[in-house]
Amino acid sequence: MPELPEVEVVRRGLERWVVGRTIASAEVLHPRAVRRNAGSLPDRLKGRTAASVERRGKYLWLPLLDSEDITAGLDGLDGLGREVGAGEVAAGEALIAHLGMSGQLLVVDPLTPTEKHLRVRLTFTDGGPELRFVDQRTFGHLLVAPLAVRLPRPVPEPIAHIAADPLEDVFDDEEFATRLRLRRTGMPRRTEIKRALLDQSLISGVGNIYADEALWRARLHWARPTETLTTTKIAELLAAVREVMAEALEQGGTSFDSLYVNVNGESGYFDRSLAVYGRRDRPCPRCGTPIRREPFMNRSSYSCPKCQPRPRNAHP
């Protein structure tokens, strides 16, 4: 599944090609792609304009403007598409996108042949490039939903429970450290650090690949109990998470699956820079010890036995 860097790459592409354009039509070719807006998506999108392209963790959304909201272009509008400082801000709506396992948001010429797994097609009033949602496995979806304006940063209601991600300005490092050390999966069982990193109510956007890479950089074994981490070590881990994600962004993300592409259909190449993930029995880039693979939550966890020794107090 695409993680934060891959979704951010898509967001940046959409920001270039979609913001400020008005939707002329929305064609739904598979009901599962809009299962929560079945039958209503075309009417809820037609005539509305994308004010911006936002992201939290692995979710994307486009705040939508109605024609009456656009009086002098998009300058001076906030993330809701309302004039900044214009008194009371009314709640708006947004088009949410989750890519699932194989979803692709592609910006293509209207004359481009229809893709085999095209699920939703958006056309625009300017007659320019279309936005197409292609999804082979149909685990992804699009949804129009209200924005929650009560939060420090307006986000769509269906994802308001998801924690901020480490690249957001509103992410609070101190609050994260406090909640992390208190984390438990159930009394008296302690929580391993990797399990906590994958908890979207604590920190969003971190998946299996980047958790392993960040833990390697911070020299932490995935089973280290969160309550044993010092403030300094948590700060090192957060720095490693941000560092690995920034590097992945520079390289267009990680493309183990050929279905992950940016809005132009191009794959990223950060997989060539991975230190441990998927590198079982290959030498650790830091010390040369063969990388180990261990089972973890029906997945795999990769680490260096020397740089990341398993803690003695880890539960089995």
Short mmCIF file of C-alpha atoms in Angstrom, two decimals:
data_model
loop_
_atom_site.label_atom_id
_atom_site.label_comp_id
_atom_site.label_asym_id
_atom_site.label_seq_id
_atom_site.Cartn_x
_atom_site.Cartn_y
_atom_site.Cartn_z
CA MET A 1 0.00 0.00 0.00
CA PRO A 2 1.33 3.49 -0.81
CA GLU A 3 2.69 5.27 2.28
CA LEU A 4 3.01 8.97 3.07
CA PRO A 5 5.81 9.84 0.59
CA GLU A 6 4.03 8.13 -2.31
CA VAL A 7 0.76 9.92 -1.52
CA GLU A 8 2.56 13.25 -1.13
CA VAL A 9 4.12 12.78 -4.58
CA VAL A 10 0.60 12.38 -5.98
CA ARG A 11 -0.61 15.42 -4.02
CA ARG A 12 2.09 17.62 -5.49
CA GLY A 13 1.21 16.49 -8.98
CA LEU A 14 -2.48 17.20 -8.44
CA GLU A 15 -1.68 20.59 -6.98
CA ARG A 16 0.00 21.54 -10.24
CA TRP A 17 -2.72 20.25 -12.55
CA VAL A 18 -6.06 20.49 -10.71
CA VAL A 19 -6.16 23.48 -8.36
CA GLY A 20 -8.38 26.32 -9.62
CA ARG A 21 -10.12 24.18 -12.23
CA THR A 22 -13.88 23.65 -12.28
CA ILE A 23 -15.34 20.16 -12.67
CA ALA A 24 -17.60 19.78 -15.70
CA SER A 25 -18.63 16.18 -15.10
CA ALA A 26 -17.91 13.10 -13.03
CA GLU A 27 -18.41 9.71 -14.65
CA VAL A 28 -18.54 6.67 -12.35
CA LEU A 29 -17.62 3.42 -14.08
CA HIS A 30 -17.50 1.15 -11.02
CA PRO A 31 -19.77 1.58 -7.96
CA ARG A 32 -17.20 0.26 -5.48
CA ALA A 33 -14.96 3.24 -6.19
CA VAL A 34 -17.63 5.58 -4.77
CA ARG A 35 -19.46 3.13 -2.50
CA ARG A 36 -20.28 5.77 0.13
CA ASN A 37 -21.50 8.28 -2.48
CA ALA A 38 -23.27 5.79 -4.73
CA GLY A 39 -25.41 7.66 -7.25
CA SER A 40 -24.70 11.13 -5.85
CA LEU A 41 -21.04 11.81 -6.68
CA PRO A 42 -21.59 13.32 -10.17
CA ASP A 43 -24.17 15.83 -8.89
CA ARG A 44 -22.06 16.74 -5.86
CA LEU A 45 -19.00 17.50 -7.99
CA LYS A 46 -20.41 19.15 -11.10
CA GLY A 47 -19.70 22.89 -11.22
CA ARG A 48 -17.41 22.88 -8.19
CA THR A 49 -13.80 24.05 -8.17
CA ALA A 50 -10.76 22.54 -6.45
CA ALA A 51 -9.43 25.15 -4.00
CA SER A 52 -6.28 23.20 -3.08
CA VAL A 53 -4.97 19.67 -2.64
CA GLU A 54 -4.39 18.55 0.96
CA ARG A 55 -3.06 15.42 2.61
CA ARG A 56 -3.01 13.75 6.01
CA GLY A 57 -1.13 10.48 6.24
CA LYS A 58 -2.29 8.37 3.31
CA TYR A 59 -5.46 10.39 2.58
CA LEU A 60 -5.81 13.13 -0.02
CA TRP A 61 -8.60 15.66 -0.30
CA LEU A 62 -9.61 18.58 -2.50
CA PRO A 63 -11.58 21.33 -0.69
CA LEU A 64 -14.44 22.25 -3.03
CA LEU A 65 -15.68 25.72 -3.94
CA ASP A 66 -19.15 26.53 -5.22
CA SER A 67 -19.48 29.22 -7.89
CA GLU A 68 -20.64 31.80 -5.34
CA ASP A 69 -17.42 31.30 -3.35
CA ILE A 70 -15.31 32.48 -6.28
CA THR A 71 -15.48 36.24 -6.58
CA ALA A 72 -11.88 37.22 -7.16
CA GLY A 73 -9.95 34.04 -7.97
CA LEU A 74 -8.32 31.81 -5.36
CA ASP A 75 -5.96 34.42 -3.85
CA GLY A 76 -6.75 35.15 -0.22
CA LEU A 77 -8.73 31.96 0.34
CA ASP A 78 -8.05 29.50 3.11
CA GLY A 79 -8.09 25.71 2.90
CA LEU A 80 -11.89 25.78 2.92
CA GLY A 81 -12.00 28.09 -0.07
CA ARG A 82 -13.34 30.97 2.05
CA GLU A 83 -11.91 34.47 2.22
CA VAL A 84 -9.36 34.82 4.99
CA GLY A 85 -10.58 37.21 7.65
CA ALA A 86 -14.09 37.32 6.27
CA GLY A 87 -15.76 36.84 9.64
CA GLU A 88 -17.42 33.52 10.35
CA VAL A 89 -16.15 30.57 8.31
CA ALA A 90 -18.85 28.21 7.10
CA ALA A 91 -18.22 24.48 6.81
CA GLY A 92 -17.33 23.33 3.33
CA GLU A 93 -17.00 19.99 1.61
CA ALA A 94 -14.08 18.12 0.11
CA LEU A 95 -13.45 15.30 -2.32
CA ILE A 96 -11.49 12.64 -0.43
CA ALA A 97 -9.28 10.08 -2.18
CA HIS A 98 -7.71 6.96 -0.71
CA LEU A 99 -5.56 4.94 -3.08
CA GLY A 100 -5.96 1.61 -1.29
CA MET A 101 -3.62 -1.08 -2.61
CA SER A 102 -3.51 -0.15 -6.29
CA GLY A 103 -5.30 3.16 -6.84
CA GLN A 104 -3.88 5.70 -9.27
CA LEU A 105 -4.91 9.32 -9.80
CA LEU A 106 -3.80 10.16 -13.34
CA VAL A 107 -3.87 13.49 -15.14
CA VAL A 108 -4.24 12.67 -18.84
CA ASP A 109 -5.23 14.20 -22.16
CA PRO A 110 -8.97 13.73 -22.86
CA LEU A 111 -8.09 11.85 -26.06
CA THR A 112 -6.07 9.21 -24.16
CA PRO A 113 -7.67 5.75 -24.51
CA THR A 114 -9.65 4.56 -21.50
CA GLU A 115 -7.58 2.53 -19.05
CA LYS A 116 -8.67 -1.08 -18.42
CA HIS A 117 -9.35 -0.45 -14.73
CA LEU A 118 -10.71 3.10 -14.96
CA ARG A 119 -13.22 3.64 -12.13
CA VAL A 120 -13.98 7.38 -12.14
CA ARG A 121 -13.35 10.10 -14.73
CA LEU A 122 -13.47 13.84 -13.96
CA THR A 123 -13.58 16.35 -16.81
CA PHE A 124 -13.11 20.10 -16.44
CA THR A 125 -14.82 23.12 -17.96
CA ASP A 126 -11.56 24.35 -19.53
CA GLY A 127 -11.42 21.25 -21.75
CA GLY A 128 -7.92 20.46 -20.50
CA PRO A 129 -6.45 17.27 -19.00
CA GLU A 130 -8.86 14.91 -17.23
CA LEU A 131 -8.39 13.45 -13.76
CA ARG A 132 -8.86 9.67 -13.80
CA PHE A 133 -9.08 7.28 -10.87
CA VAL A 134 -7.74 3.90 -11.96
CA ASP A 135 -7.80 1.00 -9.49
CA GLN A 136 -7.19 -2.60 -10.45
CA ARG A 137 -8.04 -4.12 -7.07
CA THR A 138 -10.83 -1.64 -6.19
CA PHE A 139 -9.75 -1.21 -2.56
CA GLY A 140 -9.39 2.55 -3.01
CA HIS A 141 -12.27 5.01 -3.15
CA LEU A 142 -13.43 8.60 -3.70
CA LEU A 143 -15.86 10.34 -1.36
CA VAL A 144 -17.40 13.80 -0.97
CA ALA A 145 -17.71 14.68 2.72
CA PRO A 146 -18.00 17.71 5.04
CA LEU A 147 -14.90 19.38 6.42
CA ALA A 148 -14.47 19.44 10.20
CA VAL A 149 -13.75 23.12 10.92
CA ARG A 150 -13.51 22.62 14.68
CA LEU A 151 -10.02 21.17 14.37
CA PRO A 152 -6.72 23.13 14.35
CA ARG A 153 -6.49 22.23 10.68
CA PRO A 154 -9.70 21.60 8.71
CA VAL A 155 -9.87 17.95 7.64
CA PRO A 156 -12.76 15.88 6.26
CA GLU A 157 -15.10 14.46 8.91
CA PRO A 158 -14.48 10.77 7.98
CA ILE A 159 -10.77 11.10 8.78
CA ALA A 160 -10.98 13.55 11.69
CA HIS A 161 -9.99 10.74 14.09
CA ILE A 162 -6.67 10.16 12.31
CA ALA A 163 -3.61 11.70 13.98
CA ALA A 164 -1.48 14.33 12.28
CA ASP A 165 1.47 13.01 10.29
CA PRO A 166 5.10 13.94 11.06
CA LEU A 167 5.38 16.28 8.05
CA GLU A 168 2.43 18.44 9.14
CA ASP A 169 3.02 21.77 10.89
CA VAL A 170 0.39 20.84 13.49
CA PHE A 171 2.24 17.66 14.54
CA ASP A 172 3.22 18.02 18.22
CA ASP A 173 6.49 16.21 19.02
CA GLU A 174 6.08 16.53 22.80
CA GLU A 175 2.53 15.21 22.79
CA PHE A 176 3.61 12.32 20.58
CA ALA A 177 6.44 11.42 22.99
CA THR A 178 4.10 11.48 25.99
CA ARG A 179 1.41 9.36 24.32
CA LEU A 180 4.01 6.96 22.92
CA ARG A 181 5.48 6.10 26.31
CA LEU A 182 1.98 5.48 27.71
CA ARG A 183 0.99 3.21 24.83
CA ARG A 184 -0.20 -0.30 25.67
CA THR A 185 -2.02 -2.91 23.61
CA GLY A 186 -3.89 -4.09 26.69
CA MET A 187 -2.93 -4.43 30.34
CA PRO A 188 -0.39 -5.60 31.24
CA ARG A 189 0.96 -6.14 27.70
CA ARG A 190 3.38 -3.47 26.51
CA THR A 191 3.45 -2.00 23.02
CA GLU A 192 6.41 -2.45 20.69
CA ILE A 193 7.69 0.69 19.00
CA LYS A 194 6.89 -0.49 15.48
CA ARG A 195 3.30 -1.35 16.41
CA ALA A 196 2.97 2.20 17.78
CA LEU A 197 4.41 3.73 14.61
CA LEU A 198 1.72 1.97 12.58
CA ASP A 199 -1.08 3.19 14.87
CA GLN A 200 -2.94 5.86 12.84
CA SER A 201 -4.52 7.31 15.99
CA LEU A 202 -1.04 8.15 17.29
CA ILE A 203 0.86 9.12 14.15
CA SER A 204 -0.39 8.81 10.58
CA GLY A 205 1.32 8.07 7.29
CA VAL A 206 3.99 5.64 8.54
CA GLY A 207 3.71 2.19 7.01
CA ASN A 208 5.74 -1.00 7.11
CA ILE A 209 8.51 0.12 4.76
CA TYR A 210 9.33 3.48 6.32
CA ALA A 211 8.89 2.19 9.88
CA ASP A 212 11.63 -0.39 9.26
CA GLU A 213 13.88 2.18 7.59
CA ALA A 214 13.43 4.77 10.37
CA LEU A 215 14.00 2.20 13.12
CA TRP A 216 17.24 1.14 11.43
CA ARG A 217 18.44 4.74 11.29
CA ALA A 218 17.55 5.23 14.97
CA ARG A 219 19.20 1.88 15.90
CA LEU A 220 15.99 0.58 17.50
CA HIS A 221 14.63 -2.95 17.27
CA TRP A 222 10.96 -3.05 16.30
CA ALA A 223 10.05 -4.93 19.53
CA ARG A 224 11.49 -2.29 21.90
CA PRO A 225 8.76 -1.45 24.45
CA THR A 226 7.61 2.14 24.03
CA GLU A 227 7.67 2.82 27.78
CA THR A 228 11.45 2.27 27.84
CA LEU A 229 12.21 5.03 25.32
CA THR A 230 13.80 8.25 26.55
CA THR A 231 12.77 11.67 25.30
CA THR A 232 16.09 11.90 23.45
CA LYS A 233 15.58 8.55 21.73
CA ILE A 234 12.05 9.45 20.66
CA ALA A 235 13.39 12.69 19.19
CA GLU A 236 16.00 10.68 17.28
CA LEU A 237 13.31 8.36 15.97
CA LEU A 238 11.09 11.21 14.81
CA ALA A 239 14.07 12.80 13.08
CA ALA A 240 14.76 9.48 11.35
CA VAL A 241 11.12 9.17 10.24
CA ARG A 242 11.16 12.66 8.73
CA GLU A 243 14.57 12.13 7.16
CA VAL A 244 13.69 8.89 5.39
CA MET A 245 10.38 10.32 4.17
CA ALA A 246 12.07 13.46 2.84
CA GLU A 247 14.60 11.36 0.95
CA ALA A 248 11.86 9.16 -0.47
CA LEU A 249 9.98 12.26 -1.63
CA GLU A 250 13.04 13.48 -3.50
CA GLN A 251 13.15 10.18 -5.39
CA GLY A 252 9.43 9.98 -6.15
CA GLY A 253 8.59 7.36 -3.51
CA THR A 254 9.09 3.61 -3.36
CA SER A 255 7.72 1.50 -6.22
CA PHE A 256 7.87 -2.19 -5.32
CA ASP A 257 4.52 -2.54 -7.07
CA SER A 258 4.29 -1.39 -10.68
CA LEU A 259 0.79 -0.11 -9.88
CA TYR A 260 2.20 2.74 -7.78
CA VAL A 261 2.78 5.74 -10.06
CA ASN A 262 2.55 9.52 -9.87
CA VAL A 263 -0.07 11.58 -11.74
CA ASN A 264 1.99 11.25 -14.93
CA GLY A 265 2.18 7.45 -14.67
CA GLU A 266 5.84 7.44 -13.58
CA SER A 267 7.29 5.17 -10.85
CA GLY A 268 9.51 6.30 -7.98
CA TYR A 269 12.91 4.79 -7.30
CA PHE A 270 13.57 5.09 -3.53
CA ASP A 271 13.48 1.28 -3.33
CA ARG A 272 17.05 1.41 -4.62
CA SER A 273 18.08 3.31 -1.47
CA LEU A 274 16.42 1.10 1.16
CA ALA A 275 18.80 -0.01 3.90
CA VAL A 276 16.90 -2.96 5.40
CA TYR A 277 13.36 -3.41 4.07
CA GLY A 278 13.17 -6.38 1.71
CA ARG A 279 16.94 -6.99 2.07
CA ARG A 280 16.98 -10.27 3.99
CA ASP A 281 20.50 -11.82 4.23
CA ARG A 282 22.09 -8.85 2.45
CA PRO A 283 24.78 -6.92 4.32
CA CYS A 284 23.75 -4.04 6.58
CA PRO A 285 24.95 -0.81 4.93
CA ARG A 286 26.33 0.32 8.31
CA CYS A 287 28.12 -2.74 9.71
CA GLY A 288 27.93 -5.51 7.11
CA THR A 289 25.91 -7.95 9.24
CA PRO A 290 23.30 -9.89 7.23
CA ILE A 291 19.84 -8.34 7.55
CA ARG A 292 17.27 -10.51 9.33
CA ARG A 293 13.58 -10.93 8.58
CA GLU A 294 11.13 -11.57 11.44
CA PRO A 295 7.34 -12.11 11.37
CA PHE A 296 5.34 -9.13 12.57
CA MET A 297 1.54 -8.71 12.59
CA ASN A 298 1.03 -10.98 9.56
CA ARG A 299 3.78 -9.06 7.76
CA SER A 300 7.55 -8.95 7.92
CA SER A 301 9.98 -6.76 9.82
CA TYR A 302 13.57 -6.24 8.66
CA SER A 303 16.45 -5.17 10.90
CA CYS A 304 20.15 -5.55 11.57
CA PRO A 305 20.97 -8.00 14.40
CA LYS A 306 24.06 -5.98 15.38
CA CYS A 307 22.82 -2.40 14.99
CA GLN A 308 19.34 -3.23 16.30
CA PRO A 309 19.67 -6.00 18.92
CA ARG A 310 16.40 -7.46 20.17
CA PRO A 311 15.69 -6.06 23.66
CA ARG A 312 15.86 -8.53 26.53
CA ASN A 313 12.62 -7.18 27.99
CA ALA A 314 10.63 -7.55 24.77
CA HIS A 315 7.57 -9.75 25.09
CA PRO A 316 7.51 -12.87 22.86
#
